[in-house]
mmCIF file of C-alpha atoms in Angstrom:
data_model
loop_
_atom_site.group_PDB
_atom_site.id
_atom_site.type_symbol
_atom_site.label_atom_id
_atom_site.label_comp_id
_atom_site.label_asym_id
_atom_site.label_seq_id
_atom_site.Cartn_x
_atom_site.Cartn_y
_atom_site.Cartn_z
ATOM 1 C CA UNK A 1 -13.250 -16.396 10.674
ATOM 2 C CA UNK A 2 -12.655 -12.685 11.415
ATOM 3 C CA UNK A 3 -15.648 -10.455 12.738
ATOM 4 C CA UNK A 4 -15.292 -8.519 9.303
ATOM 5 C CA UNK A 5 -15.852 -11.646 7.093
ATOM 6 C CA UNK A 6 -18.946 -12.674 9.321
ATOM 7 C CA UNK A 7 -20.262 -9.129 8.895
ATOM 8 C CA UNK A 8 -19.473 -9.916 5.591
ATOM 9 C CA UNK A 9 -21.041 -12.778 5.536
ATOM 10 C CA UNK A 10 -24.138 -11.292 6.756
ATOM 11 C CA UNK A 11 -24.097 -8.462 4.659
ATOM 12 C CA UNK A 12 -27.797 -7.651 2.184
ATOM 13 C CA UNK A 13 -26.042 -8.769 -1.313
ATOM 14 C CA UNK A 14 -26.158 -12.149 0.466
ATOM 15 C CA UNK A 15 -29.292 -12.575 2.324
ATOM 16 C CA UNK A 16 -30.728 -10.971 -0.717
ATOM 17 C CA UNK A 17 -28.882 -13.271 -3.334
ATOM 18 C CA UNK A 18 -28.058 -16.445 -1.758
ATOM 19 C CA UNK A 19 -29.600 -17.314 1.608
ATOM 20 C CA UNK A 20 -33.599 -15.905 0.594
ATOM 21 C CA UNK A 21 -33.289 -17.691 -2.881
ATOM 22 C CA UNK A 22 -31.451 -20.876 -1.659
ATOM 23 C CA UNK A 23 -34.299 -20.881 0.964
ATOM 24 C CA UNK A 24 -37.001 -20.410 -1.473
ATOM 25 C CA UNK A 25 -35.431 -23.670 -3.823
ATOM 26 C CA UNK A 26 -35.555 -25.880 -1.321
ATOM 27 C CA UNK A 27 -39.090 -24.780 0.337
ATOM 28 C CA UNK A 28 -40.720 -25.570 -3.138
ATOM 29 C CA UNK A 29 -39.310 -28.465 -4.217
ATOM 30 C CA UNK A 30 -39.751 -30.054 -0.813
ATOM 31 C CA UNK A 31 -43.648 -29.204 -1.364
ATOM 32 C CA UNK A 32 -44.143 -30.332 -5.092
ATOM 33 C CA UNK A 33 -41.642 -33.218 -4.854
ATOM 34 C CA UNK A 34 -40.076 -34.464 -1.154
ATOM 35 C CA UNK A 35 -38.030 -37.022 -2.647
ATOM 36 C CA UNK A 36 -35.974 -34.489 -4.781
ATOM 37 C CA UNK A 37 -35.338 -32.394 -1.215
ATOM 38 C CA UNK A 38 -31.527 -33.875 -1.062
ATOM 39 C CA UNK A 39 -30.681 -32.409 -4.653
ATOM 40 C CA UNK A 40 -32.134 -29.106 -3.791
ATOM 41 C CA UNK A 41 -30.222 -28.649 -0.531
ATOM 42 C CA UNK A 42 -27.254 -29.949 -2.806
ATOM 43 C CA UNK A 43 -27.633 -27.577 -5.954
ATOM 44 C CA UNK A 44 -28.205 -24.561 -3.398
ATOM 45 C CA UNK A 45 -25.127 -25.333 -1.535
ATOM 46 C CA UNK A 46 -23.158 -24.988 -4.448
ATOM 47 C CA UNK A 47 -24.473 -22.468 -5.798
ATOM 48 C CA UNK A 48 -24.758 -20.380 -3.107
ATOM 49 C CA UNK A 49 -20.768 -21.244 -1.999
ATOM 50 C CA UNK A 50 -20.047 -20.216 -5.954
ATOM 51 C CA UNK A 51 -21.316 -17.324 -5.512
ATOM 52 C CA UNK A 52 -20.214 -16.017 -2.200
ATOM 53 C CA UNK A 53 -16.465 -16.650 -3.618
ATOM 54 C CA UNK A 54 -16.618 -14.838 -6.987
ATOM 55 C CA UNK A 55 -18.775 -12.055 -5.381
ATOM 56 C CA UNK A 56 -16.542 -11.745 -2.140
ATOM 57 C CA UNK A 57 -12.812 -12.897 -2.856
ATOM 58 C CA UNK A 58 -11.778 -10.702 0.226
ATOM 59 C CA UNK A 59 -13.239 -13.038 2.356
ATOM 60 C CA UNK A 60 -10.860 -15.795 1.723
ATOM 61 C CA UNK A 61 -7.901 -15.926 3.910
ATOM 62 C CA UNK A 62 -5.476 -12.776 2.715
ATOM 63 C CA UNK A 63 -1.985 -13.301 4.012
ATOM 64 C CA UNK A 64 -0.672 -9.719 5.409
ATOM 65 C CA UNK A 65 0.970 -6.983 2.624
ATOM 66 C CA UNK A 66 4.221 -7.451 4.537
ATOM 67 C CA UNK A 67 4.280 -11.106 3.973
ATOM 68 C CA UNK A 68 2.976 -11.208 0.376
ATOM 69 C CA UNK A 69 5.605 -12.368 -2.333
ATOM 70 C CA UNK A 70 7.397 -10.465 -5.053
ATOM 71 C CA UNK A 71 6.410 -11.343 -8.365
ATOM 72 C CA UNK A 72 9.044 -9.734 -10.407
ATOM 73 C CA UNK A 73 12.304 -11.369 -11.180
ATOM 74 C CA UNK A 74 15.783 -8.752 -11.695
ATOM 75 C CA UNK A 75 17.107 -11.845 -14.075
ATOM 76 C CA UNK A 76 14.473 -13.940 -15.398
ATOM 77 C CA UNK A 77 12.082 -13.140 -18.037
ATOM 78 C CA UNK A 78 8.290 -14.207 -16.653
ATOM 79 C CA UNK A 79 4.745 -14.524 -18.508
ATOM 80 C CA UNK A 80 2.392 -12.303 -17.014
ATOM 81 C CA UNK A 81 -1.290 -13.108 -18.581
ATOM 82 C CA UNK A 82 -3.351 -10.268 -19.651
ATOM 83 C CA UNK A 83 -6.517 -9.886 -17.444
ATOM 84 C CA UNK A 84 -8.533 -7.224 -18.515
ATOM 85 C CA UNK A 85 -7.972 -4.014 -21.113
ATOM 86 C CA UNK A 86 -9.453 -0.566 -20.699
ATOM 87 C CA UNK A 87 -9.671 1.537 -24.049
ATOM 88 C CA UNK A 88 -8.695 5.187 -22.968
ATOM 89 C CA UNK A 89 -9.000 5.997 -26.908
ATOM 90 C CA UNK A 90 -8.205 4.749 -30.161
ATOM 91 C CA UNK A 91 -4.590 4.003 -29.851
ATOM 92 C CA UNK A 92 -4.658 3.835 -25.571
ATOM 93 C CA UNK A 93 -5.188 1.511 -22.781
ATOM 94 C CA UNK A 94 -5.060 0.372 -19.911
ATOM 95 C CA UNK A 95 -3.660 -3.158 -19.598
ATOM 96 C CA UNK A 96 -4.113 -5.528 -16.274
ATOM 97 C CA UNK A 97 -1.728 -8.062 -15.688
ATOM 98 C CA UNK A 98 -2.259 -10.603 -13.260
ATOM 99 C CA UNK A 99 0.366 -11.881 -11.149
ATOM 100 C CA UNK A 100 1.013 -15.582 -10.250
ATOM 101 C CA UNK A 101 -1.331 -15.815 -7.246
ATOM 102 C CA UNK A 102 -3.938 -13.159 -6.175
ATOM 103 C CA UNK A 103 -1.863 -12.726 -2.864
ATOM 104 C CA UNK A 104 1.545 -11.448 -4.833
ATOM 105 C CA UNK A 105 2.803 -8.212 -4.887
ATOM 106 C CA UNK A 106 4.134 -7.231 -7.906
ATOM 107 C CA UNK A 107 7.534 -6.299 -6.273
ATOM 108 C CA UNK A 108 8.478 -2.828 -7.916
ATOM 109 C CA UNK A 109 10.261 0.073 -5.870
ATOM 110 C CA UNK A 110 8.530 3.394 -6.209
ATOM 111 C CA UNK A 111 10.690 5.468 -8.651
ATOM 112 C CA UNK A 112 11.562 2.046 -11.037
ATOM 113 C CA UNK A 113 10.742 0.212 -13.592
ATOM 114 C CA UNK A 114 10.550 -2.732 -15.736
ATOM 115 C CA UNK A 115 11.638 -4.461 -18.853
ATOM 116 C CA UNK A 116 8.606 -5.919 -21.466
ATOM 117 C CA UNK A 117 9.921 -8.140 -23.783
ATOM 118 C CA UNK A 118 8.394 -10.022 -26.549
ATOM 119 C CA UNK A 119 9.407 -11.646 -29.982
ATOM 120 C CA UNK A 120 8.150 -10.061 -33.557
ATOM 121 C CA UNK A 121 8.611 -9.520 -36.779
ATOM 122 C CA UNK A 122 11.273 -6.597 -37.336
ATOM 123 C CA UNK A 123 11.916 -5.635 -41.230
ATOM 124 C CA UNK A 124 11.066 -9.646 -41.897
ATOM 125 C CA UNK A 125 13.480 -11.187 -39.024
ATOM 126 C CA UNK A 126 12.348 -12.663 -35.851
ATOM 127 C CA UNK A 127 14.021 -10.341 -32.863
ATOM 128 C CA UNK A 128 13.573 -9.936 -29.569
ATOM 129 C CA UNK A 129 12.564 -6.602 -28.714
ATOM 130 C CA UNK A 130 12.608 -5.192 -24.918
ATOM 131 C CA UNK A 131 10.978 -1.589 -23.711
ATOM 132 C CA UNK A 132 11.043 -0.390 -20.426
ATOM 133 C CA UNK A 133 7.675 0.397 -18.566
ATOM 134 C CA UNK A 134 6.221 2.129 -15.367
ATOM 135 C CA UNK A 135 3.100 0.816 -14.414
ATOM 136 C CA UNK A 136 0.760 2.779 -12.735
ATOM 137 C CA UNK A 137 -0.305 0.726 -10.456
ATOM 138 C CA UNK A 138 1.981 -0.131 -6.997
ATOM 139 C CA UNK A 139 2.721 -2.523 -4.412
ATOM 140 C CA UNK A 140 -0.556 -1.675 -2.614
ATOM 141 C CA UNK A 141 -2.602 -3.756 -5.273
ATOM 142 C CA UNK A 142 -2.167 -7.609 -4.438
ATOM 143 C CA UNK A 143 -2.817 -9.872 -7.815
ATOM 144 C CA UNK A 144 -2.028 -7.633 -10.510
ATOM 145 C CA UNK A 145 -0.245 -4.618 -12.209
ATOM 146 C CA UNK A 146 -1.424 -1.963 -14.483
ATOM 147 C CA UNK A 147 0.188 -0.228 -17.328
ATOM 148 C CA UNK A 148 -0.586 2.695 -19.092
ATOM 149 C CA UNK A 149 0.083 2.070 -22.945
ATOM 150 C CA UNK A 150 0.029 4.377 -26.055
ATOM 151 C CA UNK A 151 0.320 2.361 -29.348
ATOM 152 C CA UNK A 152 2.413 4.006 -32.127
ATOM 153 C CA UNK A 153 2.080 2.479 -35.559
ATOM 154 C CA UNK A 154 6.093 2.675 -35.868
ATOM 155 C CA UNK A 155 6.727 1.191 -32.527
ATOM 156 C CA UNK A 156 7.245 -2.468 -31.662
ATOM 157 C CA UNK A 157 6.338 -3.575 -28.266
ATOM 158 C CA UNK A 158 3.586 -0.735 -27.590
ATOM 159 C CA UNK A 159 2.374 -1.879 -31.087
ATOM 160 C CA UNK A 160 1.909 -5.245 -30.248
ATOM 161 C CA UNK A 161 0.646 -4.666 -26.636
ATOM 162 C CA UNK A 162 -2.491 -3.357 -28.893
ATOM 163 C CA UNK A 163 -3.097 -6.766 -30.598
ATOM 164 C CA UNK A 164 -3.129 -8.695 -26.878
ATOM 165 C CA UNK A 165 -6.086 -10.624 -26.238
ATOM 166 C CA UNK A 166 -7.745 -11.670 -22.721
ATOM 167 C CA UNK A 167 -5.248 -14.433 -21.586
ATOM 168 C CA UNK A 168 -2.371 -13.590 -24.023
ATOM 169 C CA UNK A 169 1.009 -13.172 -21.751
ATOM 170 C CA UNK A 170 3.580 -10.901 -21.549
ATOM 171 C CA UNK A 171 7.410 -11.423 -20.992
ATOM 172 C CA UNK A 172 8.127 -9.327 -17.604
ATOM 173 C CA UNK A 173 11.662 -8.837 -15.531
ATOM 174 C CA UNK A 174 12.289 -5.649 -13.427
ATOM 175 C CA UNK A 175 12.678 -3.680 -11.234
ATOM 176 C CA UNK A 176 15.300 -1.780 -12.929
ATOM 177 C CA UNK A 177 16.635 1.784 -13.053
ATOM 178 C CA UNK A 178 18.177 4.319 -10.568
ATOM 179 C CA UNK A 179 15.214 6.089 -9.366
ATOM 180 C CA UNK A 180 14.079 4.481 -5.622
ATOM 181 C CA UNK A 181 11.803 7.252 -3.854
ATOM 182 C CA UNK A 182 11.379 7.393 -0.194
ATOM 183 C CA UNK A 183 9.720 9.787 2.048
ATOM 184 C CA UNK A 184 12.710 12.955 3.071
ATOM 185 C CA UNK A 185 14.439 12.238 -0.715
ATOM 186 C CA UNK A 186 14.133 15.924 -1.245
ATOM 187 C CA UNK A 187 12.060 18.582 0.331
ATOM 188 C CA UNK A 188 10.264 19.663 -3.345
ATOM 189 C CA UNK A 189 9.939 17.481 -6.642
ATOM 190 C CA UNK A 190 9.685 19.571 -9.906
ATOM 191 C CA UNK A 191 8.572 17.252 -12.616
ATOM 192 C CA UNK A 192 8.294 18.068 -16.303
ATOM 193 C CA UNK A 193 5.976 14.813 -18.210
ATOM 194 C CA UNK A 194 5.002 14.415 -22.095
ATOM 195 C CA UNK A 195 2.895 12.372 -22.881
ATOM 196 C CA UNK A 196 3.199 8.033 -21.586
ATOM 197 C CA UNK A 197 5.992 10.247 -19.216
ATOM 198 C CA UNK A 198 3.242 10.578 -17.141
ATOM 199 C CA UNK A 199 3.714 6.990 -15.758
ATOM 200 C CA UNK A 200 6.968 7.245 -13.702
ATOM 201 C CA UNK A 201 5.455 10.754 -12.264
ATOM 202 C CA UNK A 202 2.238 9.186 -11.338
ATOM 203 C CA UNK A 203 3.549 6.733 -9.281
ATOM 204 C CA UNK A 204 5.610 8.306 -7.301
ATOM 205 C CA UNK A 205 2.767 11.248 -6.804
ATOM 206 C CA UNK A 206 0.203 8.553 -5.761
ATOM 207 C CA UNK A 207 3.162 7.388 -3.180
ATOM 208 C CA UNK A 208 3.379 10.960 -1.492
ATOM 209 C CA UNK A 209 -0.162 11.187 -1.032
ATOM 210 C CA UNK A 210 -0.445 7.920 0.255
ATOM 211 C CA UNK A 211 1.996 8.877 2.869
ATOM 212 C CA UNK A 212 0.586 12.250 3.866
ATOM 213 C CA UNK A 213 0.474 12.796 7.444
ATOM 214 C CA UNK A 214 -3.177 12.448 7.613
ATOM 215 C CA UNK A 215 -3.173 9.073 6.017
ATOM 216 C CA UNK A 216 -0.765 8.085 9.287
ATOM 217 C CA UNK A 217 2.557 8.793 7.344
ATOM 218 C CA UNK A 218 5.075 11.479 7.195
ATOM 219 C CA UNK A 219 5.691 12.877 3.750
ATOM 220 C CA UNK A 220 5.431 16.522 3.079
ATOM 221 C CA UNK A 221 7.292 16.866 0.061
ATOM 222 C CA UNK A 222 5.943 19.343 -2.471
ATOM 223 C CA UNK A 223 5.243 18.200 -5.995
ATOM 224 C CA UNK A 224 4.800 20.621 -9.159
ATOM 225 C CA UNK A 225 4.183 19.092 -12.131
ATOM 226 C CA UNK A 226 4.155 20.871 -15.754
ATOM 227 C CA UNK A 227 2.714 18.018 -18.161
ATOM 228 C CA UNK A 228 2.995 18.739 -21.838
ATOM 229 C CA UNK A 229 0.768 17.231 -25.105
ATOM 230 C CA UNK A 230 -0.433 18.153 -28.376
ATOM 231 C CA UNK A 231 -4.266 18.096 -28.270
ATOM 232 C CA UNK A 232 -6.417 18.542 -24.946
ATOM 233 C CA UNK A 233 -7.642 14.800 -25.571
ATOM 234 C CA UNK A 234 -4.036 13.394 -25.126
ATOM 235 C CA UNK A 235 -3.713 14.327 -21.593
ATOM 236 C CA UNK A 236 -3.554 10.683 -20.092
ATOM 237 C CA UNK A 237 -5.331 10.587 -16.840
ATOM 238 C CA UNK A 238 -6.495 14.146 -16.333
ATOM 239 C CA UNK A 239 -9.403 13.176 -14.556
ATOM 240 C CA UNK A 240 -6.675 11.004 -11.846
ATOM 241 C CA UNK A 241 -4.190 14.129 -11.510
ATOM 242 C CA UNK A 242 -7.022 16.805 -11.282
ATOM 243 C CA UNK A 243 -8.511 14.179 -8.133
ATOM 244 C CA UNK A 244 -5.398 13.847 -6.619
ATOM 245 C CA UNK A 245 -4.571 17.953 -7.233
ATOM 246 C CA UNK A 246 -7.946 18.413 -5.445
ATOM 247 C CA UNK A 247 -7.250 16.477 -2.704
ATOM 248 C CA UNK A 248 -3.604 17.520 -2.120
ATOM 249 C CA UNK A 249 -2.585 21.131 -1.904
ATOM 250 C CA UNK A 250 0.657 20.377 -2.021
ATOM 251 C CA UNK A 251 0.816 18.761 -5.526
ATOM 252 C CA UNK A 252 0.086 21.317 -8.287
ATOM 253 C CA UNK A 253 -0.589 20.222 -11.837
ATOM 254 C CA UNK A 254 -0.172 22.743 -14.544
ATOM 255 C CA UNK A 255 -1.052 21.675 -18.462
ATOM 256 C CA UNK A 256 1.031 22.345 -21.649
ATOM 257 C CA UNK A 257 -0.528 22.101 -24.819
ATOM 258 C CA UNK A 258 0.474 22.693 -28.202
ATOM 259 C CA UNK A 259 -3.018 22.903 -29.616
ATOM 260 C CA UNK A 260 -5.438 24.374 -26.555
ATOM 261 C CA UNK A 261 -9.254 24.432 -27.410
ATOM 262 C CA UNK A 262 -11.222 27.943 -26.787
ATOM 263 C CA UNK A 263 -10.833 29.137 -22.808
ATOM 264 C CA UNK A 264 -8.119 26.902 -22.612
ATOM 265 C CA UNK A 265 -6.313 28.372 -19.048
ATOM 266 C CA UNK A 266 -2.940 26.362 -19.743
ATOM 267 C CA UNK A 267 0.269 27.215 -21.197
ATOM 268 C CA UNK A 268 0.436 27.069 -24.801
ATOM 269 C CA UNK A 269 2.879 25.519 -26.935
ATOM 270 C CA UNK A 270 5.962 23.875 -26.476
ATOM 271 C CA UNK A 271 7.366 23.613 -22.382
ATOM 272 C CA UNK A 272 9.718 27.071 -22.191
ATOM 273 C CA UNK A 273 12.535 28.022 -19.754
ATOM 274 C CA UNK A 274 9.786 30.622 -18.889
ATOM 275 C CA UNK A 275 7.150 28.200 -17.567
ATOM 276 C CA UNK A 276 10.052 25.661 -15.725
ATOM 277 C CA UNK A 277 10.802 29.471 -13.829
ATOM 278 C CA UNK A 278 7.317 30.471 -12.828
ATOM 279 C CA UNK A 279 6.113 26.820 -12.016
ATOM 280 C CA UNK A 280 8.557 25.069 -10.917
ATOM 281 C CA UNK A 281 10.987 25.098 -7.773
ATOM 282 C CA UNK A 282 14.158 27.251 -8.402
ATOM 283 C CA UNK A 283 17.720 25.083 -7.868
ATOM 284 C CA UNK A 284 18.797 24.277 -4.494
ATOM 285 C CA UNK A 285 19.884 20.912 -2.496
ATOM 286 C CA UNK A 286 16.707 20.041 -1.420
ATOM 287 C CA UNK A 287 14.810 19.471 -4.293
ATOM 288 C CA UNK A 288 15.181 17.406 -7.952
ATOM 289 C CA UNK A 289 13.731 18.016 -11.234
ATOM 290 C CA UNK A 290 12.551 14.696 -13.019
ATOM 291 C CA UNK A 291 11.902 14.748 -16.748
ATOM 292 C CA UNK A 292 10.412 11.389 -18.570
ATOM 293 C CA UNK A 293 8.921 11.973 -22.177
ATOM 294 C CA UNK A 294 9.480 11.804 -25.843
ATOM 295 C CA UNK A 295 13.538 11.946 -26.791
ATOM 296 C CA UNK A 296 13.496 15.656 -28.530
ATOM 297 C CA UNK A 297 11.830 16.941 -25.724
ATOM 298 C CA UNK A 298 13.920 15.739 -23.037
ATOM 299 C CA UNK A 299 16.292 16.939 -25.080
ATOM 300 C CA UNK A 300 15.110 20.265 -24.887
ATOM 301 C CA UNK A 301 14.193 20.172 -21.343
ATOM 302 C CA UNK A 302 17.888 19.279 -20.698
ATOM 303 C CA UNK A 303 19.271 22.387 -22.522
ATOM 304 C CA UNK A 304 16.217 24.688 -20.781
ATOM 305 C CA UNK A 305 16.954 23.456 -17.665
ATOM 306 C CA UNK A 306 20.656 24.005 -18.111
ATOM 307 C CA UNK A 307 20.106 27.579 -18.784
ATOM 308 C CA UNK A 308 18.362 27.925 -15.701
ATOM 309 C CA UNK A 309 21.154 27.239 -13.200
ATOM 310 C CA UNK A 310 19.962 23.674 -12.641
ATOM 311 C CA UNK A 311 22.772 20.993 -12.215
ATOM 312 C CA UNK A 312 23.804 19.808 -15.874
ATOM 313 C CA UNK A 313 22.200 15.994 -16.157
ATOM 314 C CA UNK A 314 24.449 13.192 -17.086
ATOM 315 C CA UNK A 315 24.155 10.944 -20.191
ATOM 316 C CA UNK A 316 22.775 7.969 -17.160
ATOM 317 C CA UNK A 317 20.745 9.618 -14.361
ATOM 318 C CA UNK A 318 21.742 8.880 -10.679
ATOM 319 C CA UNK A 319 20.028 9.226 -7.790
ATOM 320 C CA UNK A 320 21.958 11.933 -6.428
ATOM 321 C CA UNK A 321 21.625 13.850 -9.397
ATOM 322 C CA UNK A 322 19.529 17.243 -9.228
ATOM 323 C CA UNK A 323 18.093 16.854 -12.532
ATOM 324 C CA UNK A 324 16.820 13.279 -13.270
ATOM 325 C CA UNK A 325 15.737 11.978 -16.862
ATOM 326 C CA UNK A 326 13.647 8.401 -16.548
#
């Protein structure tokens, strides 16, 4: 055992809520009844060991990050069970997968994705339907993955995800998709989000700040971000980007919406040509836009960023392209 999981081990939650109790079992029985002594040291050795584990899972023996498994198959549909569900608002959450074992990494490439697939009821015919997902979670959490989702009443997977219940499973296979980020990709990320498009842009901000050179890496790429939504309570983890904005000065957030409350300081409306100019860094080699949100606004992000000089995106992003569309 390390000298962490002794500390551990020694640590007030424990003396407080298994040795002093355990202690204080077995003193009283062995005073009102002697003969019962055995099943007291018994029950409070049980106990006590039950409640060590649940409270203090890290001090079981955790293999290193580098030798933890991939979860994710690129061919194989697998059931993931749903673990927990965190209601951002009426029609979002936040739902917890876990992963085989509580050692696994979920095996996802910063920059990719995933495919979600499950079977329903589609205009009275049983079809397989398949949407592709970013979680928001990474490779740095061992056990389990996260995803961010927004049901719509027309949509079909998202729909569904909304109906899960604790234990319920989802059909997972991934990674998939062009985008694999890495420290010295570009100098400066502009990235344009409606929306769920948030997810993609999330995880690869968390990944720069992870790797800042005072966390012991060496990123320094820049990251603006203009994200865009209809009402001020639609902006998906404001509290996350505004904490990360805070703690970064080179990540800059800057909010859209079409339907500001009073002293709103945003932009207003729809994303223009005008606010991709002032917030956003101007074309060169070193640096990519990336655009994920609803189709008829990456639609119109395609055409504004066109008339800004940027590269002209193809119909299937590449990595190599300056202007990439998740």
């Amino acid at each position: 055992m390390s000298q962490t999981q002794q500390s551990s081990l020694l640590s007030s939650q424990f003396i407080n809520g298994v040795y002093i109790p355990s202690g204080l079992l077995i003193l009283g029985v062995g005073i009102v009844k002697f003969e019962w002594l055995p099943f007291a040291i018994a029950v409070s050795l049980v106990l006590g060991a039950w409640k060590i584990y649940s409270a203090a899972p890290e001090l079981a023996p955790m293999p290193e990050k580098m030798m933890a498994t991939n979860a994710l198959k690129p061919d194989v549909f697998q059931d993931f069970p749903l673990k927990e569900k965190t209601v951002l608002s009426h029609n979002v959450a936040i739902y917890r997968f876990s992963l085989q074992t509580r050692t696994q990494i979920l095996g996802l490439p910063i920059g990719q994705h995933m495919s979600v697939a499950a079977t329903l009821d589609v205009n009275g015919q049983s079809k397989e339907v398949i949407r592709s997902y970013t979680p928001i979670s990474s490779d740095e959490n061992l056990g389990y993955f996260d995803l961010l989702i927004k049901s719509y009443p027309q949509g079909n997977i998202s729909k569904h995800m909304g109906t899960l219940n604790i234990r319920d499973t989802m059909k997972v296979r991934g990674p998939k998709g062009a985008m694999v980020y890495a420290p010295g990709l570009v100098k400066h990320f502009g990235m344009i989000a409606g929306g769920t498009g948030i997810t993609p842009m999330l995880q690869i901000i968390r990944a720069i700040v992870r790797g800042r050179p005072r966390n012991g890496g060496n990123d320094t790429t820049e990251v603006d971000l203009i994200f865009a939504n209809v009402n001020y309570e639609d902006i998906l983890l404001k509290e996350d980007l505004d904490a990360l904005a805070k703690e970064d000065p080179h990540f800059r957030v800057y909010y859209v919406l079409n339907n500001p409350p009073e002293e709103w300081d945003g932009g207003v409306g729809f994303c223009t040509p005008d606010m991709i100019k002032a917030k956003l860094p101007p074309p060169s080699p070193d640096m990519k836009l990336l655009l994920c949100g609803p189709p008829p606004m990456i639609s119109a992000m395609k055409k504004a960023t066109d008339s800004l000089g940027y590269e002209k995106p193809r119909p299937v992003s590449k990595l190599g392209d300056q202007v990439f569309c998740f």
